[in-house]
CSV table of C-alpha atoms in Angstrom, one decimal:
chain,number,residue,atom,x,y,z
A,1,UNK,CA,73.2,-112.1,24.6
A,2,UNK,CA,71.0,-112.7,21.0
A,3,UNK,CA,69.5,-116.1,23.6
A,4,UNK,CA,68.9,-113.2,26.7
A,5,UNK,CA,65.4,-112.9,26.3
A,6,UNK,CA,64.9,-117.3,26.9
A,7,UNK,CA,66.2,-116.5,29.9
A,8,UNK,CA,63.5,-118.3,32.5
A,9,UNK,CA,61.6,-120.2,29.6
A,10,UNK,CA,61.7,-124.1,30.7
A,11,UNK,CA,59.0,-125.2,28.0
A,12,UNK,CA,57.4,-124.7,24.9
A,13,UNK,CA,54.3,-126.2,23.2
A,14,UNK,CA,53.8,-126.2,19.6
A,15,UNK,CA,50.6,-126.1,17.7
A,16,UNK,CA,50.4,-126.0,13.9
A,17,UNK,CA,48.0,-125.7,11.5
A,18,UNK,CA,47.3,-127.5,8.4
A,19,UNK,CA,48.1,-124.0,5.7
A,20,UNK,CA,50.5,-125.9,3.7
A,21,UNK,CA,49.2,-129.0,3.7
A,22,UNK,CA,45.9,-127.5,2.2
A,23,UNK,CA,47.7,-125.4,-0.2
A,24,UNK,CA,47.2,-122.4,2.2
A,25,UNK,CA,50.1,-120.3,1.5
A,26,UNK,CA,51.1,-118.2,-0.9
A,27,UNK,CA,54.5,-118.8,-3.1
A,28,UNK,CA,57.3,-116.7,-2.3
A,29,UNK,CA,60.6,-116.1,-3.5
A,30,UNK,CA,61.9,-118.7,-1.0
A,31,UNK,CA,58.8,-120.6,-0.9
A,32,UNK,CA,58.5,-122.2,-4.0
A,33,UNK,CA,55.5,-124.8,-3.5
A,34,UNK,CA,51.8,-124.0,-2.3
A,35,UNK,CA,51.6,-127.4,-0.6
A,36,UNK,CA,53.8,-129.4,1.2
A,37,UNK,CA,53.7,-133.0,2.3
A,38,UNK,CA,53.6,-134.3,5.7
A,39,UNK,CA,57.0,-135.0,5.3
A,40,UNK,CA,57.8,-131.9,4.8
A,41,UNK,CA,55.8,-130.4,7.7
A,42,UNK,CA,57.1,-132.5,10.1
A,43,UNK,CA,60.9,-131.9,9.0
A,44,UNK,CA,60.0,-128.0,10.0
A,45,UNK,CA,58.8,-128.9,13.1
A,46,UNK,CA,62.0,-130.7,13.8
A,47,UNK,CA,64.3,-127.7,12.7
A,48,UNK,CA,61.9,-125.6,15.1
A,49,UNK,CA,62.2,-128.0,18.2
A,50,UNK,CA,66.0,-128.2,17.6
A,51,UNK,CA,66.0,-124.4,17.1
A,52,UNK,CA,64.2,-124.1,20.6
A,53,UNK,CA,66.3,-126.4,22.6
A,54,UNK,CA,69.6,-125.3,21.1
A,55,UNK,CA,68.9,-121.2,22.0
A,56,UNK,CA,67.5,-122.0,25.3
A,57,UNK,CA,70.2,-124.3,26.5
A,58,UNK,CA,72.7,-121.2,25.2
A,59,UNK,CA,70.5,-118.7,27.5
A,60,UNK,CA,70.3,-121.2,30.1
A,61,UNK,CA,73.5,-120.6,32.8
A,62,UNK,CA,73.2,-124.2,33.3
A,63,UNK,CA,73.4,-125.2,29.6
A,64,UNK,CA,70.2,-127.4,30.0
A,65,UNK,CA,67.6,-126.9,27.1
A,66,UNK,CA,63.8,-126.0,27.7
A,67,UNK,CA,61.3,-129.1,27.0
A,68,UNK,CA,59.5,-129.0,23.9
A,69,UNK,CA,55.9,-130.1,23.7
A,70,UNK,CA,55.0,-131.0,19.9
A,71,UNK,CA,50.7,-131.5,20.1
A,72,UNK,CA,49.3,-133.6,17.5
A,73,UNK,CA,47.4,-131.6,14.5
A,74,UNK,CA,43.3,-131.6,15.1
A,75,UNK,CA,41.7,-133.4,12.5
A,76,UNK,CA,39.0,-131.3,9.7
A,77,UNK,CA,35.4,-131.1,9.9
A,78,UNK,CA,35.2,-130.8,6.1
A,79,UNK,CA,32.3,-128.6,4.6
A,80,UNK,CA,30.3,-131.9,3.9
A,81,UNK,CA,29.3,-131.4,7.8
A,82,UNK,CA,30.7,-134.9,9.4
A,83,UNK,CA,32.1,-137.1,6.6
A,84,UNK,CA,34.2,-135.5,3.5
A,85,UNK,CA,33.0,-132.2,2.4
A,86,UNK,CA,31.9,-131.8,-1.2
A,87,UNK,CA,28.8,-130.2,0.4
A,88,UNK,CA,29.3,-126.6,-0.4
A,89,UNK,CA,29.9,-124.8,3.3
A,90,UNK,CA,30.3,-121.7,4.3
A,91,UNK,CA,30.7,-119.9,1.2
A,92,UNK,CA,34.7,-120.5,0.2
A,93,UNK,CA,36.5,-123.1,-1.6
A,94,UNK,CA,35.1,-126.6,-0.5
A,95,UNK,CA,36.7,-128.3,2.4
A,96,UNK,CA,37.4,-132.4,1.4
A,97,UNK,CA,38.2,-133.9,4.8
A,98,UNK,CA,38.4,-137.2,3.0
A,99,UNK,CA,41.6,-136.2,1.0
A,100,UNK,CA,42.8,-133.9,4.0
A,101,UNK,CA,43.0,-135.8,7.2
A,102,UNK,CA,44.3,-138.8,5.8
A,103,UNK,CA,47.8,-136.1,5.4
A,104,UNK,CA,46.8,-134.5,8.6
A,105,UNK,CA,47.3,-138.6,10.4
A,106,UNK,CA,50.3,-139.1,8.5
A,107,UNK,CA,51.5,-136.0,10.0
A,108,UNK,CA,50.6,-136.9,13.4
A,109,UNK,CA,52.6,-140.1,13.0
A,110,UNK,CA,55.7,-138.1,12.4
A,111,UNK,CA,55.4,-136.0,15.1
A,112,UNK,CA,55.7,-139.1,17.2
A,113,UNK,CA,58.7,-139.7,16.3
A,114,UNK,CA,60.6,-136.5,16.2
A,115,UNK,CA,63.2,-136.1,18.7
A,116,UNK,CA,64.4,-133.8,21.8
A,117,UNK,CA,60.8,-133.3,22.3
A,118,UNK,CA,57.5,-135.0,23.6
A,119,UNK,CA,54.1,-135.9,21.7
A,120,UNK,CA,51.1,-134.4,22.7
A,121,UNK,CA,48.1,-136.5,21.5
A,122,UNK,CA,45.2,-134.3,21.1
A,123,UNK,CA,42.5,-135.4,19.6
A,124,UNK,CA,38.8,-133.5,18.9
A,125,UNK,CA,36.0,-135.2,18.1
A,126,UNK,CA,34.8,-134.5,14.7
A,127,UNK,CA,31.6,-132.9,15.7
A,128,UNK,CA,30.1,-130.1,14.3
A,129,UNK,CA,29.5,-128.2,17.5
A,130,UNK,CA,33.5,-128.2,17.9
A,131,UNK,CA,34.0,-126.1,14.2
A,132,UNK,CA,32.7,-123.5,12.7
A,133,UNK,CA,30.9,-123.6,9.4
A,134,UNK,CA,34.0,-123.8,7.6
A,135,UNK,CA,34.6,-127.4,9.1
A,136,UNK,CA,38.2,-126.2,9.6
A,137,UNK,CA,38.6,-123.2,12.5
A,138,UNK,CA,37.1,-124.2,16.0
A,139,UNK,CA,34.1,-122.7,17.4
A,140,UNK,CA,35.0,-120.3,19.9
A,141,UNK,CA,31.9,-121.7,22.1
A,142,UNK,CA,32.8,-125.1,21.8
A,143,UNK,CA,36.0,-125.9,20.3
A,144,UNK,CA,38.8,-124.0,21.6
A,145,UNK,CA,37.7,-124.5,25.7
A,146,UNK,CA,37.8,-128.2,24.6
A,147,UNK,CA,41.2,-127.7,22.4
A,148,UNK,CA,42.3,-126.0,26.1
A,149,UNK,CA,41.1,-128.5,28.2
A,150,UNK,CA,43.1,-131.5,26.5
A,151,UNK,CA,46.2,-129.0,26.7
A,152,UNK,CA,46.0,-128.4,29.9
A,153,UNK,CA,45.6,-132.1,30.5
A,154,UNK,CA,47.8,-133.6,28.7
A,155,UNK,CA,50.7,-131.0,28.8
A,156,UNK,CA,52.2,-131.0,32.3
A,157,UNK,CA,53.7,-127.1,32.5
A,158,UNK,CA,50.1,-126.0,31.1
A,159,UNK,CA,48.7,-128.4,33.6
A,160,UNK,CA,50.3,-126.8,36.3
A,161,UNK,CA,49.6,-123.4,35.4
A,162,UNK,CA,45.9,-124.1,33.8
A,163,UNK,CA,42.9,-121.6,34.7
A,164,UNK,CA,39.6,-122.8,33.8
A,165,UNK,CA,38.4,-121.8,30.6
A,166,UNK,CA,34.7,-121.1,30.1
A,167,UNK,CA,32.5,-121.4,27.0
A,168,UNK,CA,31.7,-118.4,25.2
A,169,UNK,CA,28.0,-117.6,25.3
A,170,UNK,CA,28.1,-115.7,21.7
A,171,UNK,CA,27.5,-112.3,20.7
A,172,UNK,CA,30.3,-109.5,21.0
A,173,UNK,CA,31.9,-110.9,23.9
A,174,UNK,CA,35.3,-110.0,24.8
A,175,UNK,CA,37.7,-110.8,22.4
A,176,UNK,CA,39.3,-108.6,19.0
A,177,UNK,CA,38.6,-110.6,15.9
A,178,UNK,CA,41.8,-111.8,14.7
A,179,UNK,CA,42.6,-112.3,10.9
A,180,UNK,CA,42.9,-116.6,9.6
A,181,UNK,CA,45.6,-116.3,7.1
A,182,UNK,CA,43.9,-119.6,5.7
A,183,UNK,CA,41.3,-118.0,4.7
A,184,UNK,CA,41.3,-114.1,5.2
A,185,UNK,CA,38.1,-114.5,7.2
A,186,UNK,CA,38.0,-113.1,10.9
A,187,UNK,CA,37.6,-115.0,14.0
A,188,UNK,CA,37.8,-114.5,17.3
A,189,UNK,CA,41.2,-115.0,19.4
A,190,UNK,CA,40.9,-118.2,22.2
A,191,UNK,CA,42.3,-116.0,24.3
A,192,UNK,CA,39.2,-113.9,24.4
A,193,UNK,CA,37.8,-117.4,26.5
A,194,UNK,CA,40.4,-117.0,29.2
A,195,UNK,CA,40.7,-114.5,32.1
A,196,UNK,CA,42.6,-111.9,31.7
A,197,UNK,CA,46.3,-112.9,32.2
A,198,UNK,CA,48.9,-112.6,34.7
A,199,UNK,CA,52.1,-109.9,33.7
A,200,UNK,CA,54.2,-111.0,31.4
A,201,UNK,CA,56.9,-112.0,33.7
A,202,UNK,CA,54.9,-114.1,35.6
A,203,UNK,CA,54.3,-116.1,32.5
A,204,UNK,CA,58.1,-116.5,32.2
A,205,UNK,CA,58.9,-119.6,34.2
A,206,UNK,CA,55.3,-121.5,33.1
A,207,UNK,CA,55.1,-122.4,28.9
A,208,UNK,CA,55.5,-120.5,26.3
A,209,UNK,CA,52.8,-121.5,23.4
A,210,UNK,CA,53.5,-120.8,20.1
């Protein structure tokens, strides 16, 4: 009964971000360090895919688990524009894609080889019309239809459930600004570039993207 509401959710698809391996988050009581290694991140994303299938194969009546659809993490920009920051950006703390995405392919590597799930290679170009200033978020004009394009491509459930997802032209669009706990800034949600979507329960036997 805890399980009920993963009733009807056949697959998942992770996405995380790179918080802790930039020293992102703040300590906590339970937290203890800042920054984490790739090791580390990829060891949570293991307890999180076993998590998933384990509940969902206890909500399923059939006992099978949902697949699990770990994507690759998106390379930086860096605040030097194309090569390894150190250029002063967009006004915060300087963004050193050298000493970042070097982690950030280690990381990818271990995602390969987690188990009771599937890789999802993603992979942006490092172009600046994909980020914003920052060199970290993506551009909502430019980056996130081409972060949803790969998904859909490359994840069958979001492949088979994809609507197309056009560019942003700018200006106050739809859309509410969302807060980045990276860096406290605001940004626009990706789901502002997608049509309006379908009731929730309609969603329920498609992906589930967290």
């Amino acid at each position: 009964r805890e399980c009920s509401w993963l009733h009807g959710l056949r697959s998942f698809v992770l996405l995380c971000g790179i918080n802790n391996l930039i020293g992102g988050m703040r300590e906590t009581p339970t937290r203890k360090s800042a920054r984490c290694s790739p090791a580390q991140a990829a060891a949570g994303l293991q307890r999180l895919v076993d998590l998933l299938r384990a509940a969902t194969a206890a909500a399923s009546v059939t006992g099978e688990a949902a697949a699990v659809y770990v994507c690759h993490v998106p390379l930086v920009l860096g605040t030097g524009g194309g090569g390894g920051g150190g250029g002063g950006g967009g006004g915060g703390a300087e963004l050193d894609a050298a000493e970042i995405n070097p982690q950030v392919e280690e990381l990818n590597e271990r995602i390969d080889k987690l188990t009771g799930c599937e890789a999802v290679p993603l992979r942006l170009r490092r172009d600046a019309e994909l980020y914003e200033a920052d060199g970290l978020h993506l551009s909502p004009r430019r980056g996130y239809p081409e972060l949803l394009a790969q998904l859909a491509r490359l994840c069958p459930p979001l492949a088979a459930t994809a609507v197309p997802a056009k560019p942003s032209t700018g200006g106050g669009g739809p859309g509410a600004a969302v807060s980045c706990s990276s860096c406290s800034a605001a940004h626009r949600s990706p789901r502002a570039l997608l049509p309006a979507p379908p009731p929730f329960g309609a969603l329920l036997p498609a992906a589930a993207i967290c």
